Coordinates of N, CA and C and ligand atoms in Angstrom, one line a residue:
M258 N 0.4 -1.3 -0.5 CA 0.1 -0.3 0.2 C 0.9 1.8 -0.1
T259 N 1.1 2.6 -1.3 CA 1.1 3.3 -1.1 C 0.9 4.4 0.0
E260 N 1.8 5.2 1.0 CA 1.5 5.7 1.8 C 0.9 7.2 1.3
T261 N 0.5 7.9 2.1 CA -0.4 9.0 1.2 C -0.9 10.1 1.8
L262 N -0.2 10.6 1.9 CA 0.0 12.3 2.5 C -1.1 12.5 3.6
F263 N -1.9 12.3 3.2 CA -3.9 12.5 4.2 C -3.8 11.7 4.3
K264 N -5.2 11.8 5.5 CA -6.3 10.2 5.1 C -8.0 10.9 4.7
L265 N -7.9 10.5 3.7 CA -9.7 10.3 3.1 C -10.3 10.0 3.7
P266 N -11.7 10.8 3.9 CA -12.7 9.6 4.6 C -12.7 8.5 4.1
E267 N -13.4 7.4 4.6 CA -13.3 6.0 4.9 C -14.4 5.9 3.2
I268 N -14.5 4.7 2.9 CA -15.1 4.3 1.8 C -16.3 4.6 2.3
P269 N -17.6 4.7 1.8 CA -19.0 4.9 2.6 C -19.7 2.8 2.1
T270 N -20.6 2.7 2.9 CA -20.9 1.5 3.1 C -22.4 0.9 3.1
V271 N -23.1 0.4 2.4 CA -24.7 -0.6 2.5 C -24.9 -1.1 3.8
P272 N -25.2 -1.5 4.7 CA -26.0 -2.6 5.0 C -27.0 -3.9 4.3
V273 N -26.6 -5.0 4.4 CA -27.3 -5.9 3.2 C -27.5 -7.3 4.4
Q274 N -29.1 -6.5 4.2 CA -30.2 -7.6 4.9 C -29.5 -9.4 5.0
G275 N -29.0 -9.9 5.9 CA -29.0 -11.1 6.2 C -27.1 -11.0 6.1
E276 N -26.6 -10.1 6.1 CA -24.9 -10.0 5.6 C -24.6 -9.7 7.2
T277 N -23.1 -9.4 7.4 CA -22.3 -8.9 8.3 C -21.6 -8.0 8.4
A278 N -20.9 -8.5 7.0 CA -20.2 -7.0 6.2 C -21.3 -6.8 5.0
G279 N -20.6 -5.3 5.1 CA -21.8 -4.2 4.3 C -20.9 -4.1 2.9
Y280 N -21.5 -3.9 1.3 CA -21.0 -3.4 0.6 C -20.9 -1.9 0.5
P281 N -19.5 -1.9 -0.4 CA -19.1 -0.6 0.1 C -19.5 -0.3 -1.2
V282 N -19.5 1.4 -1.7 CA -19.9 1.0 -2.7 C -18.3 3.0 -2.9
G283 N -18.3 2.3 -4.6 CA -17.2 2.8 -5.7 C -17.7 3.8 -6.1
R284 N -19.3 3.9 -6.9 CA -19.4 4.5 -7.6 C -21.2 5.0 -7.4
I285 N -22.2 6.3 -8.5 CA -23.4 6.1 -8.2 C -23.6 6.7 -9.4
F286 N -24.1 6.0 -10.5 CA -25.5 6.5 -11.6 C -26.5 6.4 -11.2
C287 N -27.0 7.4 -11.5 CA -28.1 7.7 -11.4 C -29.5 8.3 -13.0
V288 N -30.3 7.5 -13.2 CA -31.0 7.5 -14.6 C -32.6 8.3 -14.4
G289 N -32.2 9.5 -15.2 CA -33.0 10.8 -15.9 C -34.3 10.6 -16.1
R290 N -35.5 11.0 -15.7 CA -36.9 11.0 -16.2 C -36.9 9.3 -16.8
N291 N -37.1 8.0 -16.1 CA -37.5 7.0 -16.6 C -38.2 6.8 -16.0
Y292 N -39.5 7.8 -15.7 CA -41.0 7.2 -15.4 C -42.0 8.0 -16.2
A293 N -42.4 8.5 -17.6 CA -43.6 8.6 -17.2 C -44.4 10.3 -17.3
A294 N -44.6 9.8 -16.3 CA -45.5 10.9 -15.4 C -44.1 11.8 -14.8
H295 N -43.5 11.5 -14.1 CA -42.1 12.4 -13.7 C -41.5 13.3 -14.6
A296 N -41.3 12.7 -15.7 CA -40.7 13.7 -17.0 C -42.0 14.7 -17.2
A297 N -43.1 14.2 -17.1 CA -44.1 15.4 -18.3 C -44.9 16.5 -16.5
E298 N -44.0 16.0 -15.4 CA -44.2 16.9 -14.3 C -43.4 18.6 -13.9
M299 N -42.1 17.6 -14.9 CA -40.8 18.6 -14.4 C -40.9 19.1 -16.8
G300 N -41.8 18.9 -16.9 CA -42.4 19.7 -18.5 C -41.5 19.3 -19.3
V301 N -40.9 18.0 -19.7 CA -40.1 17.7 -20.4 C -40.2 16.3 -21.3
E302 N -40.2 16.2 -22.5 CA -40.5 14.9 -22.9 C -39.4 14.0 -22.1
V303 N -39.8 12.6 -22.8 CA -38.5 11.7 -22.3 C -38.9 11.0 -24.0
D304 N -37.1 10.5 -23.7 CA -36.1 10.7 -24.4 C -36.6 8.8 -25.1
R305 N -36.9 8.2 -25.5 CA -37.0 6.8 -25.5 C -35.7 6.1 -26.7
E306 N -35.3 6.9 -27.1 CA -33.8 6.9 -28.1 C -33.0 5.8 -26.6
S307 N -32.6 6.6 -26.1 CA -31.6 5.7 -24.4 C -31.4 6.5 -23.6
P308 N -31.4 5.8 -22.5 CA -31.7 6.3 -21.3 C -30.4 7.6 -21.0
F309 N -30.9 8.4 -20.1 CA -29.2 9.3 -19.9 C -28.8 9.3 -18.4
Y310 N -27.7 9.9 -18.4 CA -27.3 9.8 -16.3 C -26.9 10.7 -16.2
F311 N -26.5 10.7 -14.4 CA -25.5 11.9 -14.3 C -24.9 10.9 -13.1
T312 N -24.3 11.7 -12.4 CA -23.7 10.5 -11.3 C -23.4 11.5 -9.5
K313 N -23.0 11.1 -8.5 CA -23.9 11.6 -7.2 C -22.5 10.9 -7.0
S314 N -21.4 12.1 -5.9 CA -20.5 11.3 -4.9 C -20.9 10.2 -3.9
P315 N -19.9 9.2 -4.2 CA -20.4 9.1 -3.0 C -20.0 9.4 -1.3
A316 N -19.3 10.3 -1.0 CA -18.6 10.8 -0.3 C -19.7 11.9 0.1
N317 N -21.4 11.6 -0.3 CA -21.8 12.4 -0.2 C -23.2 11.6 0.2
M318 N -22.7 10.4 0.0 CA -24.2 9.5 0.9 C -24.3 9.8 2.4
V319 N -25.1 9.4 2.4 CA -25.8 8.5 4.1 C -26.5 8.0 3.9
L320 N -26.7 7.1 5.3 CA -27.3 5.9 5.4 C -29.3 6.0 5.7
T321 N -30.0 5.3 5.4 CA -31.4 5.9 5.7 C -31.8 6.1 7.4
G322 N -32.1 7.1 8.0 CA -32.4 7.3 9.5 C -31.2 8.4 9.9
A323 N -30.7 9.3 8.2 CA -29.9 10.6 9.3 C -30.7 11.7 9.8
Q324 N -30.5 12.5 10.4 CA -30.1 13.7 10.1 C -29.5 14.8 9.4
V325 N -29.7 15.2 9.4 CA -28.9 15.9 7.9 C -29.4 17.9 7.5
P326 N -28.4 18.5 8.0 CA -28.9 20.0 8.1 C -29.6 20.1 6.4
Y327 N -30.4 21.5 6.0 CA -31.2 21.6 4.9 C -29.8 22.2 4.3
P328 N -29.5 21.4 3.3 CA -28.7 22.6 2.3 C -28.1 23.8 1.9
Q329 N -27.3 24.0 2.0 CA -27.3 25.4 1.7 C -27.4 25.6 -0.2
G330 N -27.9 27.0 -0.4 CA -27.2 27.3 -1.6 C -29.3 26.5 -2.2
T331 N -30.0 26.7 -1.9 CA -31.4 26.4 -2.6 C -32.2 27.3 -2.3
E332 N -33.4 27.4 -2.4 CA -35.0 27.2 -2.0 C -36.2 26.4 -2.2
N333 N -35.3 25.5 -3.1 CA -36.7 24.4 -3.6 C -35.8 23.0 -3.5
F334 N -35.6 22.4 -2.2 CA -35.2 21.1 -2.2 C -36.2 19.7 -2.3
H335 N -35.7 19.3 -2.9 CA -37.0 17.9 -3.7 C -36.3 16.5 -2.9
Y336 N -36.9 16.0 -2.6 CA -37.0 14.1 -2.2 C -37.2 13.7 -4.0
E337 N -37.0 12.6 -3.9 CA -36.8 11.9 -5.0 C -37.0 10.5 -4.5
M338 N -38.1 9.5 -4.7 CA -37.7 8.3 -4.0 C -37.8 7.4 -5.4
E339 N -36.6 6.2 -5.0 CA -35.8 5.3 -6.1 C -35.4 3.9 -6.2
L340 N -35.6 3.1 -6.9 CA -35.2 1.9 -6.4 C -33.6 1.7 -7.1
A341 N -32.8 1.7 -5.6 CA -31.3 1.3 -6.3 C -31.0 -0.1 -6.5
L342 N -30.5 0.0 -7.3 CA -29.5 -1.4 -7.7 C -28.2 -1.3 -7.7
A343 N -27.3 -2.6 -7.0 CA -26.2 -3.0 -6.8 C -25.7 -4.2 -7.5
I344 N -24.6 -3.9 -8.3 CA -24.4 -4.6 -8.8 C -22.9 -5.7 -8.6
G345 N -23.0 -7.1 -8.5 CA -22.2 -7.7 -7.6 C -21.0 -8.4 -8.5
A346 N -21.1 -8.2 -9.8 CA -19.9 -8.9 -10.8 C -19.6 -7.7 -12.1
P347 N -18.4 -7.8 -12.3 CA -17.9 -7.3 -13.3 C -18.8 -7.4 -14.8
L348 N -19.2 -6.2 -15.3 CA -20.0 -5.8 -16.6 C -20.3 -4.9 -17.7
F349 N -19.4 -5.3 -18.6 CA -19.3 -4.8 -19.8 C -19.6 -4.9 -21.3
N350 N -20.8 -4.5 -21.9 CA -21.0 -5.0 -23.0 C -22.3 -5.8 -22.5
A351 N -22.4 -5.7 -21.9 CA -23.5 -6.5 -21.3 C -24.8 -7.0 -22.6
S352 N -25.3 -8.5 -22.4 CA -26.3 -9.0 -22.5 C -27.3 -9.0 -21.7
P353 N -28.3 -9.4 -21.7 CA -29.9 -9.1 -20.6 C -29.0 -9.9 -19.9
E354 N -29.2 -11.3 -20.6 CA -29.2 -12.3 -19.5 C -27.8 -12.2 -18.3
Q355 N -26.6 -11.4 -19.1 CA -25.2 -11.0 -18.3 C -26.1 -10.2 -17.6
A356 N -26.7 -8.7 -17.5 CA -26.7 -8.0 -17.1 C -28.1 -8.3 -15.6
R357 N -28.7 -9.7 -15.6 CA -29.1 -9.8 -14.5 C -28.8 -10.7 -14.0
A358 N -27.9 -11.3 -14.0 CA -26.8 -12.2 -13.5 C -25.7 -11.4 -12.1
A359 N -25.6 -10.3 -12.9 CA -24.6 -9.1 -12.3 C -25.6 -8.2 -11.5
I360 N -26.7 -8.5 -10.8 CA -27.2 -7.8 -10.2 C -27.0 -8.3 -9.4
Y361 N -26.4 -7.9 -8.0 CA -26.0 -8.2 -6.3 C -27.5 -7.9 -5.4
G362 N -28.1 -6.8 -5.4 CA -29.5 -6.7 -5.2 C -30.2 -5.5 -5.1
Y363 N -30.9 -5.3 -4.1 CA -31.8 -3.6 -4.9 C -31.7 -3.6 -3.1
G364 N -32.3 -1.8 -3.4 CA -32.3 -0.9 -1.7 C -33.3 -0.2 -2.2
C365 N -33.6 0.7 -1.5 CA -34.7 2.1 -1.3 C -33.3 3.4 -1.4
A366 N -33.6 3.8 -2.1 CA -32.2 5.3 -2.3 C -33.2 6.3 -2.5
L367 N -32.4 7.5 -1.6 CA -33.7 9.1 -2.4 C -32.5 9.2 -3.0
D368 N -32.8 10.5 -3.5 CA -32.5 11.9 -4.4 C -32.2 12.7 -4.7
M369 N -31.9 13.6 -3.6 CA -32.1 14.4 -2.4 C -31.4 15.3 -4.2
T370 N -32.1 16.6 -4.0 CA -32.1 17.5 -5.2 C -32.4 19.1 -5.0
R371 N -31.4 19.8 -5.3 CA -31.7 21.4 -5.3 C -32.3 21.8 -6.6
R372 N -33.8 21.8 -6.7 CA -34.4 21.9 -7.8 C -33.9 22.9 -8.7
D373 N -34.3 24.2 -7.7 CA -33.7 25.3 -8.2 C -32.0 25.2 -9.8
L374 N -32.0 24.4 -8.2 CA -30.4 24.8 -9.6 C -30.3 23.7 -10.3
Q375 N -30.5 23.0 -10.3 CA -31.2 22.3 -11.6 C -31.2 22.8 -12.8
I376 N -32.9 23.1 -12.4 CA -33.7 23.6 -13.5 C -33.0 24.5 -14.0
R377 N -32.6 25.9 -13.2 CA -31.7 26.8 -13.8 C -30.8 26.2 -14.5
E378 N -29.4 25.5 -14.7 CA -28.5 24.7 -14.8 C -29.1 23.9 -16.4
R379 N -30.3 23.2 -15.9 CA -31.1 22.7 -17.5 C -31.1 24.4 -18.6
Q380 N -31.9 25.6 -18.2 CA -32.2 26.3 -19.2 C -30.6 27.0 -19.6
K381 N -29.4 27.0 -18.5 CA -28.9 27.6 -19.2 C -27.7 26.4 -19.9
Q382 N -28.3 24.9 -20.0 CA -27.2 24.4 -20.6 C -26.3 23.4 -19.9
R383 N -26.4 23.3 -18.4 CA -25.0 23.7 -18.1 C -25.1 22.0 -16.5
P384 N -23.8 21.7 -17.0 CA -24.2 20.2 -16.1 C -24.6 20.3 -14.5
W385 N -25.5 19.6 -13.9 CA -26.7 19.3 -13.3 C -26.1 19.5 -11.6
D386 N -24.6 19.0 -11.4 CA -24.0 18.8 -10.8 C -24.3 19.3 -9.7
L387 N -24.6 21.1 -9.4 CA -25.4 22.0 -7.6 C -26.4 21.5 -7.6
G388 N -26.9 20.5 -8.6 CA -28.5 20.1 -8.1 C -28.6 19.2 -7.9
K389 N -27.9 17.9 -8.3 CA -28.0 17.2 -8.3 C -26.8 16.9 -7.1
D390 N -25.4 16.6 -7.3 CA -24.6 15.9 -6.2 C -24.8 17.0 -5.1
V391 N -25.6 17.0 -4.4 CA -25.4 17.7 -3.2 C -24.5 17.3 -1.8
E392 N -24.2 17.5 -0.6 CA -23.6 17.2 0.3 C -25.0 16.2 1.4
N393 N -24.9 15.5 1.8 CA -26.1 14.3 2.1 C -27.2 14.0 1.6
G394 N -27.0 14.0 0.4 CA -28.1 14.2 -0.6 C -28.5 13.3 -1.5
T395 N -27.8 12.6 -1.2 CA -27.9 10.4 -1.8 C -27.9 9.7 -0.3
V396 N -29.5 9.5 -0.1 CA -30.1 8.6 1.3 C -29.7 7.1 0.8
L397 N -29.3 6.1 1.3 CA -29.7 4.2 0.9 C -29.8 3.6 2.2
G398 N -30.9 2.9 1.4 CA -32.0 1.4 3.1 C -31.0 0.1 2.8
P399 N -31.0 -0.3 3.5 CA -30.0 -1.7 3.4 C -30.5 -2.2 2.2
L400 N -29.6 -2.9 1.8 CA -29.7 -4.5 0.4 C -30.5 -5.4 -0.1
T401 N -31.0 -5.7 -0.3 CA -31.6 -7.4 0.1 C -31.0 -8.0 -1.8
R402 N -30.5 -9.1 -0.9 CA -29.8 -9.8 -1.8 C -31.0 -9.5 -3.4
T403 N -30.9 -10.1 -3.7 CA -31.3 -10.3 -5.9 C -32.0 -11.8 -5.1
A404 N -31.8 -12.7 -5.1 CA -32.5 -14.0 -4.7 C -33.2 -13.9 -3.8
D405 N -33.0 -12.9 -2.5 CA -34.4 -13.4 -1.3 C -35.2 -11.8 -1.8
W406 N -35.2 -10.9 -3.1 CA -36.3 -10.5 -4.1 C -36.9 -10.6 -4.7
G407 N -36.0 -11.4 -5.8 CA -36.5 -10.7 -7.1 C -36.7 -10.4 -8.2
G408 N -36.3 -9.0 -8.3 CA -36.5 -8.1 -9.3 C -37.9 -6.8 -9.4
P409 N -37.7 -6.1 -9.7 CA -38.5 -5.1 -10.2 C -39.8 -5.7 -10.7
T410 N -41.2 -5.8 -10.7 CA -42.2 -6.2 -11.0 C -43.1 -5.5 -11.4
G411 N -44.2 -5.1 -10.3 CA -44.9 -4.6 -10.4 C -45.4 -3.7 -9.0
Q412 N -44.3 -4.3 -8.1 CA -44.3 -3.8 -6.2 C -44.5 -1.8 -6.6
R413 N -45.4 -1.7 -5.8 CA -45.0 -0.7 -5.2 C -44.4 0.0 -4.6
I414 N -44.1 1.0 -5.6 CA -42.9 2.6 -4.9 C -43.4 3.9 -4.4
F415 N -43.1 4.3 -2.9 CA -43.9 5.4 -2.9 C -43.0 5.8 -1.3
L416 N -43.7 7.2 -1.4 CA -42.9 7.9 -0.5 C -43.9 8.5 0.7
T417 N -43.1 9.1 1.0 CA -44.2 10.1 2.7 C -43.5 11.2 2.9
V418 N -43.6 12.6 3.6 CA -43.7 13.3 3.7 C -44.4 14.4 5.2
N419 N -43.5 14.3 6.5 CA -44.5 13.7 7.8 C -45.6 13.0 7.7
S420 N -45.5 11.3 7.0 CA -46.4 10.6 7.2 C -47.9 10.7 6.1
E421 N -47.7 11.9 4.9 CA -48.5 12.2 4.4 C -48.1 11.5 2.6
T422 N -48.4 11.2 2.2 CA -48.0 10.7 0.8 C -48.0 11.7 -0.1
R423 N -46.8 11.6 -0.7 CA -46.6 12.3 -2.2 C -46.2 11.7 -3.2
Q424 N -45.9 10.6 -3.2 CA -45.5 10.0 -4.2 C -45.9 8.5 -4.6
D425 N -46.5 7.2 -5.4 CA -47.1 6.2 -5.3 C -47.3 5.9 -6.3
A426 N -47.0 5.0 -6.8 CA -46.3 4.4 -8.2 C -46.2 2.9 -7.7
T427 N -45.8 2.5 -9.1 CA -45.7 0.7 -9.4 C -44.1 0.9 -10.1
L428 N -43.7 -0.3 -9.7 CA -42.0 -0.5 -10.5 C -42.6 -1.1 -11.8
D429 N -43.7 -0.7 -12.4 CA -43.6 -1.9 -13.6 C -44.3 -0.2 -15.0
E430 N -43.9 0.8 -13.9 CA -43.9 1.9 -14.7 C -42.6 2.7 -15.4
L431 N -42.0 1.8 -14.7 CA -39.9 2.0 -15.0 C -40.1 2.2 -16.7
I432 N -39.5 2.6 -17.9 CA -39.4 2.9 -18.9 C -38.1 2.2 -19.1
W433 N -37.4 2.8 -18.8 CA -35.7 1.0 -19.0 C -36.4 1.1 -18.4
S434 N -36.1 -0.8 -18.3 CA -35.5 -1.7 -17.3 C -34.6 -1.9 -16.3
V435 N -34.6 -2.4 -15.6 CA -32.8 -2.6 -15.1 C -31.7 -3.1 -16.1
E436 N -32.7 -4.5 -16.5 CA -31.8 -5.1 -17.7 C -30.9 -3.8 -18.9
E437 N -32.7 -3.3 -19.6 CA -32.2 -2.0 -20.0 C -31.2 -1.0 -20.1
I438 N -30.8 -1.2 -18.7 CA -30.4 0.4 -18.0 C -29.1 -0.3 -18.2
L439 N -28.4 -1.5 -17.6 CA -27.3 -2.3 -17.9 C -26.9 -2.5 -19.0
C440 N -27.8 -2.5 -19.6 CA -27.0 -3.2 -21.1 C -26.5 -2.0 -22.1
H441 N -27.0 -0.8 -21.5 CA -26.6 0.5 -22.2 C -25.3 1.0 -21.7
L442 N -26.0 1.2 -20.2 CA -24.5 1.8 -19.4 C -23.4 1.1 -19.4
S443 N -23.6 0.0 -19.6 CA -22.1 -1.5 -19.8 C -21.0 -0.5 -20.9
G444 N -22.5 -0.9 -21.4 CA -21.5 0.0 -23.6 C -20.8 1.2 -23.2
Y445 N -20.8 2.2 -21.7 CA -19.5 3.7 -21.7 C -19.1 3.4 -20.7
Y446 N -19.1 2.3 -19.6 CA -18.4 1.9 -18.4 C -18.2 0.1 -18.2
H447 N -16.9 0.6 -17.6 CA -16.3 -0.9 -17.0 C -17.0 -1.1 -15.8
L448 N -18.7 -1.8 -15.4 CA -19.1 -1.7 -14.9 C -18.7 -2.6 -13.8
R449 N -18.5 -2.6 -12.0 CA -18.3 -3.5 -11.2 C -18.9 -3.3 -10.4
P450 N -18.5 -4.5 -9.3 CA -18.9 -4.2 -7.8 C -18.9 -3.1 -7.3
G451 N -19.3 -2.7 -6.1 CA -19.3 -1.4 -5.7 C -20.1 -0.2 -6.4
D452 N -20.5 -0.9 -7.5 CA -21.4 0.4 -8.4 C -22.8 0.7 -7.7
L453 N -23.8 1.4 -7.7 CA -24.9 1.4 -7.2 C -25.3 2.6 -8.6
I454 N -27.0 1.7 -8.6 CA -27.8 2.5 -10.0 C -29.1 3.1 -9.5
L455 N -28.7 4.3 -9.2 CA -30.7 4.9 -9.0 C -31.1 5.0 -10.1
T456 N -32.3 4.2 -10.2 CA -33.1 4.1 -11.5 C -34.0 5.0 -11.9
G457 N -34.5 6.1 -11.1 CA -35.0 7.8 -11.6 C -36.6 6.9 -10.5
T458 N -37.2 8.8 -10.8 CA -38.3 9.0 -9.5 C -39.5 8.5 -10.0
P459 N -40.7 8.4 -9.7 CA -42.0 8.4 -10.1 C -42.5 10.0 -9.9
A460 N -43.5 10.3 -10.4 CA -44.8 11.8 -9.8 C -44.6 12.1 -9.0
G461 N -44.7 13.0 -8.2 CA -44.9 13.5 -7.5 C -43.7 14.1 -6.6
V462 N -42.5 14.6 -7.0 CA -41.6 15.0 -6.4 C -41.7 16.5 -5.9
G463 N -41.8 17.1 -5.3 CA -41.8 18.3 -4.2 C -40.7 18.7 -3.2
P464 N -41.1 19.6 -2.1 CA -40.1 20.4 -2.1 C -40.2 19.9 -0.8
V465 N -39.0 20.3 0.3 CA -39.1 19.8 2.1 C -38.1 21.0 2.5
L466 N -38.8 20.9 3.8 CA -38.1 21.8 5.1 C -37.6 21.4 6.2
G467 N -36.6 22.2 6.3 CA -36.0 21.9 7.8 C -36.9 21.7 8.9
G468 N -36.9 20.3 9.5 CA -37.9 19.5 10.4 C -39.1 18.3 9.6
D469 N -38.9 18.3 8.4 CA -39.6 18.0 7.8 C -39.1 16.2 7.7
T470 N -40.0 15.0 8.0 CA -38.9 14.1 8.0 C -40.0 13.0 6.7
I471 N -39.0 12.4 5.8 CA -39.2 11.6 4.7 C -39.3 10.4 5.7
G472 N -40.9 9.3 4.4 CA -40.2 7.8 4.3 C -40.5 7.4 3.5
G473 N -39.7 6.5 3.2 CA -40.1 5.5 1.8 C -40.0 4.3 1.9
G474 N -40.7 3.7 0.8 CA -40.6 2.3 0.6 C -41.2 1.7 -0.6
I475 N -40.4 0.2 -1.2 CA -40.9 -0.2 -1.9 C -41.1 -1.5 -1.3
D476 N -42.7 -2.0 -2.2 CA -42.7 -3.6 -1.2 C -41.9 -4.5 -1.1
G477 N -41.9 -5.1 0.5 CA -40.4 -6.3 0.0 C -39.0 -6.0 -0.1
L478 N -39.1 -4.5 0.3 CA -37.5 -3.7 0.4 C -37.5 -3.0 2.0
A479 N -36.3 -3.2 2.7 CA -36.3 -2.6 3.6 C -36.4 -1.1 4.0
P480 N -37.6 -0.7 4.3 CA -37.5 1.6 3.9 C -36.5 1.6 4.4
I481 N -36.9 3.5 4.2 CA -36.2 4.4 4.3 C -36.6 5.7 4.6
S482 N -35.4 6.5 5.5 CA -36.1 7.7 6.2 C -35.0 8.4 6.0
L483 N -35.6 9.8 6.3 CA -34.5 11.5 6.3 C -35.5 11.9 6.7
T484 N -34.4 13.0 8.1 CA -35.0 13.9 9.0 C -33.9 15.3 8.4
L485 N -34.5 16.4 7.8 CA -33.9 17.4 7.8 C -34.5 18.2 8.7
T486 N -32.8 19.0 9.4 CA -32.9 19.6 10.6 C -32.8 21.0 10.5
A487 N -32.6 22.5 10.7 CA -32.4 23.6 10.1 C -31.4 23.6 9.8
P488 N -30.5 24.5 8.2 CA -29.5 25.0 7.7 C -28.1 25.3 9.1
D489 N -27.2 24.2 8.7 CA -26.0 24.9 9.7 C -25.9 26.4 9.6
Ligands
MN216 MN1 -33.5 11.0 -9.7

């Protein structure tokens, strides 16, 4: 091991149901506009040619149950409830069968978003980083191994704010299936264990404030929660 000048924070890990060891997170890819009703509420068309992506830094990830301050630089901080999948084997130019076999497990995730900055960046044709790669802005619940859950079919995906339902959809509304996403994305990256992919959010996104508690779930997976506190 090469000596380093200083220490970086440890690689974040996600608990796995039924395992004592955690799943270390190397990269986080996110799919944009993967539910038609959400694309419509954002005022944009779904691109049916191919999926598109943005990334979020693992360093900005927190686990379910976290209490985090309302972030700087936004007046419109939004929740997005998503199905996350975790890669368990190397994948490059994958076939659908290879893609399916490489999915280690699934979990609930929140893709927290500075919506005002995302929209401003979009209008200026700039990248979305300030809107999307927010400190403490990716929340993960415990993973469930593929063998213990199966995969997305018609399960319910939902989110509450202070116990009031805000998002309520089913996973058969996904435009790009998990196999299609992995076949496409593995044409650009050598996917590997440690890669998480957030598969997009259904309709019903909206703002939260300091003091709010977000809860989310997908049938058969461990639920997720996040509490916002006053800004730092
Ligand atoms: Mn999202």
